[in-house]
Amino acid sequence: MERLTQQLQFIMEVDKLKGVLRQTQLLGVDRRENSAEHSWHVVLAAVILAEYANQTVDVLQVVKMLLIHDVVEIDAGDTFMYLETADAEQTQREQQAADRLFALLPQAQAVEFRALWDEFEARKTPEARYAKALDRLMPMLHNYHTQGFAWRKHQVPAERVYQRNVYMADGSNQLWDYAKNMINLAIERGYLQA
Amino acid sequence: MERLTQQLQFIMEVDKLKGVLRQTQLLGVDRRENSAEHSWHVVLAAVILAEYANQTVDVLQVVKMLLIHDVVEIDAGDTFMYLETADAEQTQREQQAADRLFALLPQAQAVEFRALWDEFEARKTPEARYAKALDRLMPMLHNYHTQGFAWRKHQVPAERVYQRNVYMADGSNQLWDYAKNMINLAIERGYLQA
């Protein structure tokens, strides 16, 4: 029972991700999204859209990566991708969070999940590139379908949306084509400033 | 692009799951859980605890099942497992919701996800039994770690908790052993009425 108790301690600890708010505005509910429900949504999207990955991906590997990609925010907080650049201090906070959180698991699983998080951050494998593309696509979809809610609130110009999302193409050219089209439509409709 | 647009319509439609509230009280945040963040949490737990399934399971199959197991609540609402018994009307509402929601996807995926949802509900495969066990374990953990919040609020007696969760053993004897121990401790500590 000791091993199971340790695993459940990790599972209960990451419950806190439900309290971390993102800038994304939800579609059918009038509030901001939290990182736990975002994680569910991006995993589901990754499974449904796997056919668009540039290279064939191990979908379970992608799923595992996306399930835990944001848990470091429990200690380090969410960084709004358009406002802040990842400074050295934030990177250090996230590393420390990863050290603390994954170490709650039994050793082999701690190593596995830490490696998955590192893989996601490094964006070098087909799985990580595809997972990162999905993690960028989701807030774009939410912004577009809320008439640019977070973009307008923070006065994010179209050029910046383009620049911060262009690496989606490393994971999926087809999803990036779709996203570029969304950016253009968003400009046309006044959701984004050209 | 038409196929992708159709897939994204489904993905955006199920955003509404974030607005469906369960009876479960969260641990680190003073509010009830919604079904989208529950879905993330149960998928993560299922991946971490896969070694406890009675039979070897296809983990990706379990993941897919749990990702969509609650989406019918978007139309049919959440049923508190201790208060209501699944009546014919509720079952019909859920079937209709499944008909509507999965049909938003391109045909082959619509068929795949509808079959996954039916498989989960039928509890006949090792994957469905294990997935159902996890879906029962999660609210028990939350109840236990909030000093029986939802149990006390709805005056659920221990016997009923036992009866409604005993089929966890079909998916995982070890997790059910752990859960029985939790029920006993909950009675001892006054979180549950014997």
Coordinates of C-alpha atoms in Angstrom, one line a residue:
Chain A
M1 CA 0.0 0.0 0.0
E2 CA 2.9 2.4 0.5
R3 CA 3.6 2.7 -3.2
L4 CA -0.1 3.4 -4.0
T5 CA -0.3 5.9 -1.1
Q6 CA 2.7 7.8 -2.6
Q7 CA 1.0 7.8 -6.1
L8 CA -2.2 9.1 -4.6
Q9 CA -0.3 11.9 -2.8
F10 CA 0.9 13.1 -6.1
I11 CA -2.6 12.8 -7.6
M12 CA -4.2 14.8 -4.7
E13 CA -1.4 17.4 -4.8
V14 CA -2.0 18.3 -8.5
D15 CA -5.7 19.0 -7.6
K16 CA -4.3 22.5 -7.1
L17 CA -4.0 23.0 -10.8
K18 CA -7.8 23.5 -10.8
G19 CA -7.1 26.8 -9.0
V20 CA -4.6 28.2 -11.5
L21 CA -6.3 30.7 -13.8
R22 CA -5.3 31.4 -17.4
Q23 CA -6.1 34.5 -19.5
T24 CA -8.3 32.4 -21.8
Q25 CA -12.0 33.2 -21.6
L26 CA -14.4 30.2 -21.9
L27 CA -17.0 30.0 -24.6
G28 CA -20.2 28.9 -22.8
V29 CA -19.3 30.0 -19.3
D30 CA -18.6 33.6 -18.3
R31 CA -15.2 33.2 -16.6
R32 CA -11.5 32.5 -17.3
E33 CA -10.3 29.0 -17.9
N34 CA -8.2 27.1 -15.3
S35 CA -5.2 25.1 -16.2
A36 CA -6.8 21.7 -15.3
E37 CA -9.7 22.0 -17.6
H38 CA -7.4 23.4 -20.3
S39 CA -5.3 20.3 -19.8
W40 CA -8.4 18.0 -20.4
H41 CA -9.3 20.0 -23.5
V42 CA -5.9 20.0 -25.1
V43 CA -5.5 16.2 -24.5
L44 CA -8.8 15.5 -26.1
A45 CA -8.0 17.8 -29.0
A46 CA -4.6 16.1 -29.4
V47 CA -6.2 12.7 -29.6
I48 CA -8.8 13.8 -32.2
L49 CA -6.4 15.7 -34.4
A50 CA -3.4 13.3 -34.3
E51 CA -3.7 12.7 -38.1
Y52 CA -2.4 16.3 -38.7
A53 CA 0.9 15.8 -37.0
N54 CA 3.8 16.3 -39.4
Q55 CA 5.3 13.0 -38.4
T56 CA 3.5 9.9 -37.0
V57 CA 3.4 10.3 -33.3
D58 CA 3.0 8.0 -30.3
V59 CA -0.4 9.3 -29.2
L60 CA -0.1 7.9 -25.6
Q61 CA 3.3 9.7 -25.3
V62 CA 1.6 13.0 -26.4
V63 CA -1.3 12.4 -24.0
K64 CA 1.1 11.8 -21.0
M65 CA 3.1 14.9 -21.9
L66 CA 0.0 17.1 -22.1
L67 CA -1.6 15.7 -19.0
I68 CA 1.3 17.1 -16.9
H69 CA 2.6 19.9 -19.1
D70 CA 1.1 22.6 -16.8
V71 CA 1.4 21.1 -13.3
V72 CA 4.5 23.3 -12.6
E73 CA 2.1 26.2 -12.6
I74 CA 0.9 25.0 -9.2
D75 CA 4.1 26.6 -7.7
A76 CA 5.2 28.9 -10.5
G77 CA 1.9 30.4 -11.8
D78 CA 0.7 30.7 -15.3
T79 CA 2.6 33.0 -17.7
F80 CA 0.5 34.8 -20.3
M81 CA 2.3 34.0 -23.5
Y82 CA 1.7 37.4 -25.1
L83 CA 2.6 39.7 -22.2
E84 CA 5.7 38.2 -20.7
T85 CA 8.8 36.7 -22.1
A86 CA 10.0 33.6 -20.2
D87 CA 12.7 35.2 -18.0
A88 CA 15.4 33.3 -16.2
E89 CA 13.7 33.6 -12.9
Q90 CA 10.4 32.1 -14.2
T91 CA 12.3 29.3 -15.8
Q92 CA 14.0 28.6 -12.5
R93 CA 10.7 28.6 -10.6
E94 CA 9.3 26.1 -13.1
Q95 CA 12.3 23.9 -12.8
Q96 CA 12.0 23.9 -9.0
A97 CA 8.3 23.1 -9.2
A98 CA 9.1 20.2 -11.5
D99 CA 11.7 19.0 -9.0
R100 CA 9.3 19.2 -6.1
L101 CA 6.1 17.8 -7.8
F102 CA 7.4 14.8 -9.8
A103 CA 9.5 13.7 -6.8
L104 CA 6.3 12.9 -5.0
L105 CA 5.9 9.9 -7.2
P106 CA 7.7 6.5 -6.8
Q107 CA 11.1 6.8 -8.3
A108 CA 10.7 5.2 -11.7
Q109 CA 7.5 7.2 -12.3
A110 CA 9.1 10.4 -11.0
V111 CA 11.9 9.9 -13.6
E112 CA 9.4 9.1 -16.4
F113 CA 7.2 12.1 -15.8
R114 CA 10.0 14.5 -15.3
A115 CA 11.5 13.3 -18.6
L116 CA 8.1 13.8 -20.3
W117 CA 8.0 17.4 -19.0
D118 CA 11.6 18.1 -20.1
E119 CA 10.8 16.6 -23.5
F120 CA 7.7 18.8 -23.9
E121 CA 9.7 21.9 -22.9
A122 CA 12.6 21.0 -25.3
R123 CA 10.3 20.6 -28.3
K124 CA 12.7 18.3 -30.1
T125 CA 10.8 15.1 -30.6
P126 CA 7.8 14.8 -33.0
E127 CA 5.6 14.1 -30.0
A128 CA 6.7 17.3 -28.2
R129 CA 6.4 19.4 -31.3
Y130 CA 2.9 18.1 -32.0
A131 CA 1.9 18.5 -28.3
K132 CA 3.2 22.1 -28.3
A133 CA 1.3 22.9 -31.5
L134 CA -1.9 21.8 -29.8
D135 CA -1.1 23.8 -26.7
R136 CA -0.9 26.9 -28.9
L137 CA -3.9 26.1 -31.0
M138 CA -6.3 25.9 -28.1
P139 CA -6.0 29.5 -26.8
M140 CA -6.2 30.7 -30.4
L141 CA -9.5 28.9 -30.9
H142 CA -10.8 30.3 -27.6
N143 CA -9.7 33.8 -28.5
Y144 CA -11.2 33.6 -32.0
H145 CA -14.5 32.2 -30.8
T146 CA -14.8 34.9 -28.0
Q147 CA -14.3 37.7 -30.6
G148 CA -10.7 38.1 -29.4
F149 CA -11.5 38.5 -25.7
A150 CA -7.9 38.1 -24.3
W151 CA -6.3 39.6 -27.4
R152 CA -8.4 42.8 -27.0
K153 CA -8.1 42.9 -23.2
H154 CA -4.3 42.9 -23.4
Q155 CA -4.1 44.8 -26.8
V156 CA -2.1 42.1 -28.5
P157 CA -1.3 43.0 -32.1
A158 CA -1.7 40.4 -34.9
E159 CA 2.0 40.4 -35.6
R160 CA 2.7 39.2 -32.1
V161 CA 0.1 36.5 -32.3
Y162 CA 1.8 35.4 -35.5
Q163 CA 5.3 35.5 -34.1
R164 CA 4.4 33.6 -30.9
N165 CA 2.6 30.8 -32.7
V166 CA 4.6 30.3 -35.8
Y167 CA 6.4 27.3 -34.3
M168 CA 3.1 25.4 -34.5
A169 CA 4.3 24.6 -38.0
D170 CA 7.1 22.4 -36.5
G171 CA 4.4 20.1 -35.1
S172 CA 1.7 20.4 -37.7
N173 CA 1.8 22.4 -41.0
Q174 CA -1.9 21.8 -41.5
L175 CA -2.9 23.2 -38.1
W176 CA -0.7 26.2 -38.6
D177 CA -2.3 26.8 -42.0
Y178 CA -5.7 26.8 -40.2
A179 CA -4.4 29.1 -37.5
K180 CA -3.0 31.6 -40.0
N181 CA -6.4 31.7 -41.6
M182 CA -7.9 32.4 -38.2
I183 CA -5.5 35.2 -37.6
N184 CA -6.5 36.8 -41.0
L185 CA -10.2 36.4 -40.3
A186 CA -9.7 37.8 -36.8
I187 CA -8.1 40.9 -38.3
E188 CA -10.9 41.3 -40.9
R189 CA -13.5 41.0 -38.1
G190 CA -11.8 43.4 -35.8
Y191 CA -10.9 40.9 -33.1
L192 CA -7.2 41.6 -33.7
Q193 CA -5.4 44.8 -34.6
A194 CA -3.3 44.4 -37.8
Chain B
M1 CA -10.1 22.0 -44.4
E2 CA -13.7 20.8 -44.1
R3 CA -12.8 17.8 -42.1
L4 CA -10.7 19.8 -39.7
T5 CA -13.4 22.4 -39.3
Q6 CA -15.9 19.6 -38.4
Q7 CA -13.4 18.2 -35.8
L8 CA -12.9 21.6 -34.3
Q9 CA -16.6 22.2 -34.0
F10 CA -16.8 19.2 -31.8
I11 CA -13.8 20.3 -29.8
M12 CA -15.4 23.8 -29.2
E13 CA -18.8 22.3 -28.4
V14 CA -17.5 20.2 -25.6
D15 CA -16.0 23.4 -24.0
K16 CA -19.4 23.5 -22.3
L17 CA -18.3 20.6 -20.0
K18 CA -16.4 23.2 -18.0
G19 CA -19.7 24.6 -16.9
V20 CA -21.2 21.4 -15.6
L21 CA -20.8 21.2 -11.8
R22 CA -20.4 18.0 -9.8
Q23 CA -21.1 17.5 -6.1
T24 CA -17.4 17.0 -5.4
Q25 CA -15.7 19.7 -3.4
L26 CA -12.1 20.6 -4.4
L27 CA -9.1 20.3 -2.1
G28 CA -7.2 23.5 -2.5
V29 CA -10.0 25.7 -3.9
D30 CA -13.2 26.5 -2.1
R31 CA -15.7 25.5 -4.8
R32 CA -17.3 22.5 -6.5
E33 CA -15.5 20.6 -9.2
N34 CA -16.6 20.8 -12.8
S35 CA -16.8 17.8 -15.1
A36 CA -14.0 19.0 -17.4
E37 CA -11.4 19.3 -14.7
H38 CA -12.6 16.0 -13.2
S39 CA -12.0 14.4 -16.6
W40 CA -8.4 15.7 -16.7
H41 CA -7.8 14.4 -13.1
V42 CA -9.3 10.9 -13.7
V43 CA -7.3 10.5 -17.0
L44 CA -4.1 11.4 -15.2
A45 CA -4.9 9.0 -12.3
A46 CA -5.7 6.2 -14.8
V47 CA -2.3 6.6 -16.5
I48 CA -0.4 6.7 -13.2
L49 CA -2.3 3.8 -11.6
A50 CA -2.6 1.4 -14.6
E51 CA -0.4 -1.2 -12.9
Y52 CA -3.3 -1.9 -10.5
A53 CA -5.8 -3.0 -13.2
N54 CA -6.9 -6.6 -12.6
Q55 CA -6.1 -7.4 -16.2
T56 CA -3.6 -5.7 -18.5
V57 CA -5.3 -2.8 -20.2
D58 CA -4.7 -0.8 -23.3
V59 CA -4.0 2.5 -21.6
L60 CA -4.7 4.7 -24.6
Q61 CA -8.1 3.0 -24.9
V62 CA -8.7 3.8 -21.2
V63 CA -7.6 7.4 -21.8
K64 CA -9.9 7.9 -24.8
M65 CA -12.8 6.5 -22.8
L66 CA -12.3 8.7 -19.8
L67 CA -11.7 11.8 -21.9
I68 CA -15.2 11.7 -23.3
H69 CA -17.0 9.7 -20.5
D70 CA -18.8 12.8 -19.2
V71 CA -19.5 14.9 -22.3
V72 CA -23.1 13.7 -22.4
E73 CA -23.6 15.8 -19.2
I74 CA -23.5 18.9 -21.5
D75 CA -27.1 18.1 -22.4
A76 CA -28.1 15.7 -19.7
G77 CA -26.5 17.2 -16.6
D78 CA -24.5 15.5 -13.9
T79 CA -26.2 12.9 -11.7
F80 CA -25.0 12.7 -8.1
M81 CA -24.3 9.0 -7.7
Y82 CA -25.6 8.8 -4.1
L83 CA -28.8 10.7 -4.5
E84 CA -30.4 9.5 -7.6
T85 CA -30.7 6.2 -9.2
A86 CA -30.3 6.2 -13.0
D87 CA -33.9 6.3 -14.1
A88 CA -35.0 5.5 -17.6
E89 CA -35.6 9.1 -18.4
Q90 CA -32.0 10.1 -17.5
T91 CA -30.6 7.2 -19.5
Q92 CA -32.6 8.4 -22.5
R93 CA -31.3 11.9 -22.1
E94 CA -27.8 10.7 -22.0
Q95 CA -28.3 8.5 -25.1
Q96 CA -29.7 11.5 -27.0
A97 CA -26.8 13.6 -25.9
A98 CA -24.4 11.0 -27.2
D99 CA -26.3 10.8 -30.5
R100 CA -26.0 14.6 -30.9
L101 CA -22.5 15.2 -29.7
F102 CA -20.5 12.5 -31.3
A103 CA -22.3 13.0 -34.6
L104 CA -20.5 16.4 -34.8
L105 CA -17.3 14.5 -35.6
P106 CA -16.4 13.1 -39.1
Q107 CA -18.1 9.7 -39.5
A108 CA -15.4 7.3 -38.6
Q109 CA -14.4 9.3 -35.5
A110 CA -18.1 9.7 -34.6
V111 CA -18.5 5.9 -34.7
E112 CA -15.2 5.4 -32.7
F113 CA -16.0 7.8 -29.9
R114 CA -19.7 6.7 -29.6
A115 CA -18.4 3.1 -29.4
L116 CA -16.0 4.1 -26.6
W117 CA -18.8 5.8 -24.7
D118 CA -21.0 2.7 -25.1
E119 CA -18.1 0.5 -24.0
F120 CA -17.5 2.6 -20.9
E121 CA -21.2 2.5 -19.9
A122 CA -21.5 -1.3 -20.5
R123 CA -18.5 -2.1 -18.2
K124 CA -17.7 -5.3 -19.9
T125 CA -14.2 -5.0 -21.2
P126 CA -11.1 -4.8 -18.9
E127 CA -10.5 -1.2 -20.1
A128 CA -14.1 -0.1 -19.3
R129 CA -14.0 -1.8 -15.9
Y130 CA -10.7 -0.2 -15.0
A131 CA -11.9 3.2 -16.3
K132 CA -15.1 2.9 -14.2
A133 CA -13.1 2.0 -11.1
L134 CA -11.0 5.2 -11.5
D135 CA -14.2 7.2 -12.1
R136 CA -15.4 6.0 -8.7
L137 CA -12.1 6.3 -6.9
M138 CA -11.7 10.0 -7.6
P139 CA -14.8 11.4 -5.8
M140 CA -14.0 9.0 -2.9
L141 CA -10.6 10.6 -2.6
H142 CA -12.0 14.1 -2.7
N143 CA -14.7 13.3 -0.2
Y144 CA -12.2 11.7 2.2
H145 CA -9.7 14.5 1.9
T146 CA -12.4 17.2 2.5
Q147 CA -13.5 15.4 5.7
G148 CA -16.5 13.9 3.9
F149 CA -17.8 17.2 2.5
A150 CA -20.3 15.9 -0.1
W151 CA -21.1 12.8 2.0
R152 CA -22.0 15.0 5.0
K153 CA -23.8 17.6 3.0
H154 CA -26.1 14.9 1.5
Q155 CA -26.1 12.7 4.6
V156 CA -24.9 9.6 2.7
P157 CA -24.5 6.6 5.0
A158 CA -21.4 4.4 4.8
E159 CA -23.4 1.4 3.6
R160 CA -24.5 3.3 0.6
V161 CA -20.9 4.4 -0.2
Y162 CA -19.9 0.8 0.0
Q163 CA -22.8 -0.4 -2.2
R164 CA -22.3 2.2 -4.9
N165 CA -18.6 1.6 -5.2
V166 CA -18.2 -2.1 -4.7
Y167 CA -18.0 -2.7 -8.5
M168 CA -14.6 -1.0 -8.4
A169 CA -13.3 -4.5 -7.6
D170 CA -14.3 -5.6 -11.1
G171 CA -11.6 -3.2 -12.5
S172 CA -9.1 -3.3 -9.7
N173 CA -9.1 -5.4 -6.5
Q174 CA -6.2 -3.4 -5.1
L175 CA -7.9 0.0 -5.6
W176 CA -11.0 -1.4 -4.0
D177 CA -9.1 -2.6 -1.0
Y178 CA -7.6 0.9 -0.7
A179 CA -11.1 2.4 -1.0
K180 CA -12.6 0.0 1.6
N181 CA -9.9 1.1 4.0
M182 CA -10.7 4.7 3.3
I183 CA -14.4 4.1 4.1
N184 CA -13.4 2.5 7.4
L185 CA -11.2 5.4 8.3
A186 CA -13.9 7.9 7.2
I187 CA -16.3 6.2 9.7
E188 CA -13.7 6.3 12.5
R189 CA -13.0 9.9 11.9
G190 CA -16.7 10.9 11.7
Y191 CA -16.7 11.8 8.0
L192 CA -19.2 9.1 7.3
Q193 CA -22.1 7.8 9.3
A194 CA -21.8 4.0 10.0

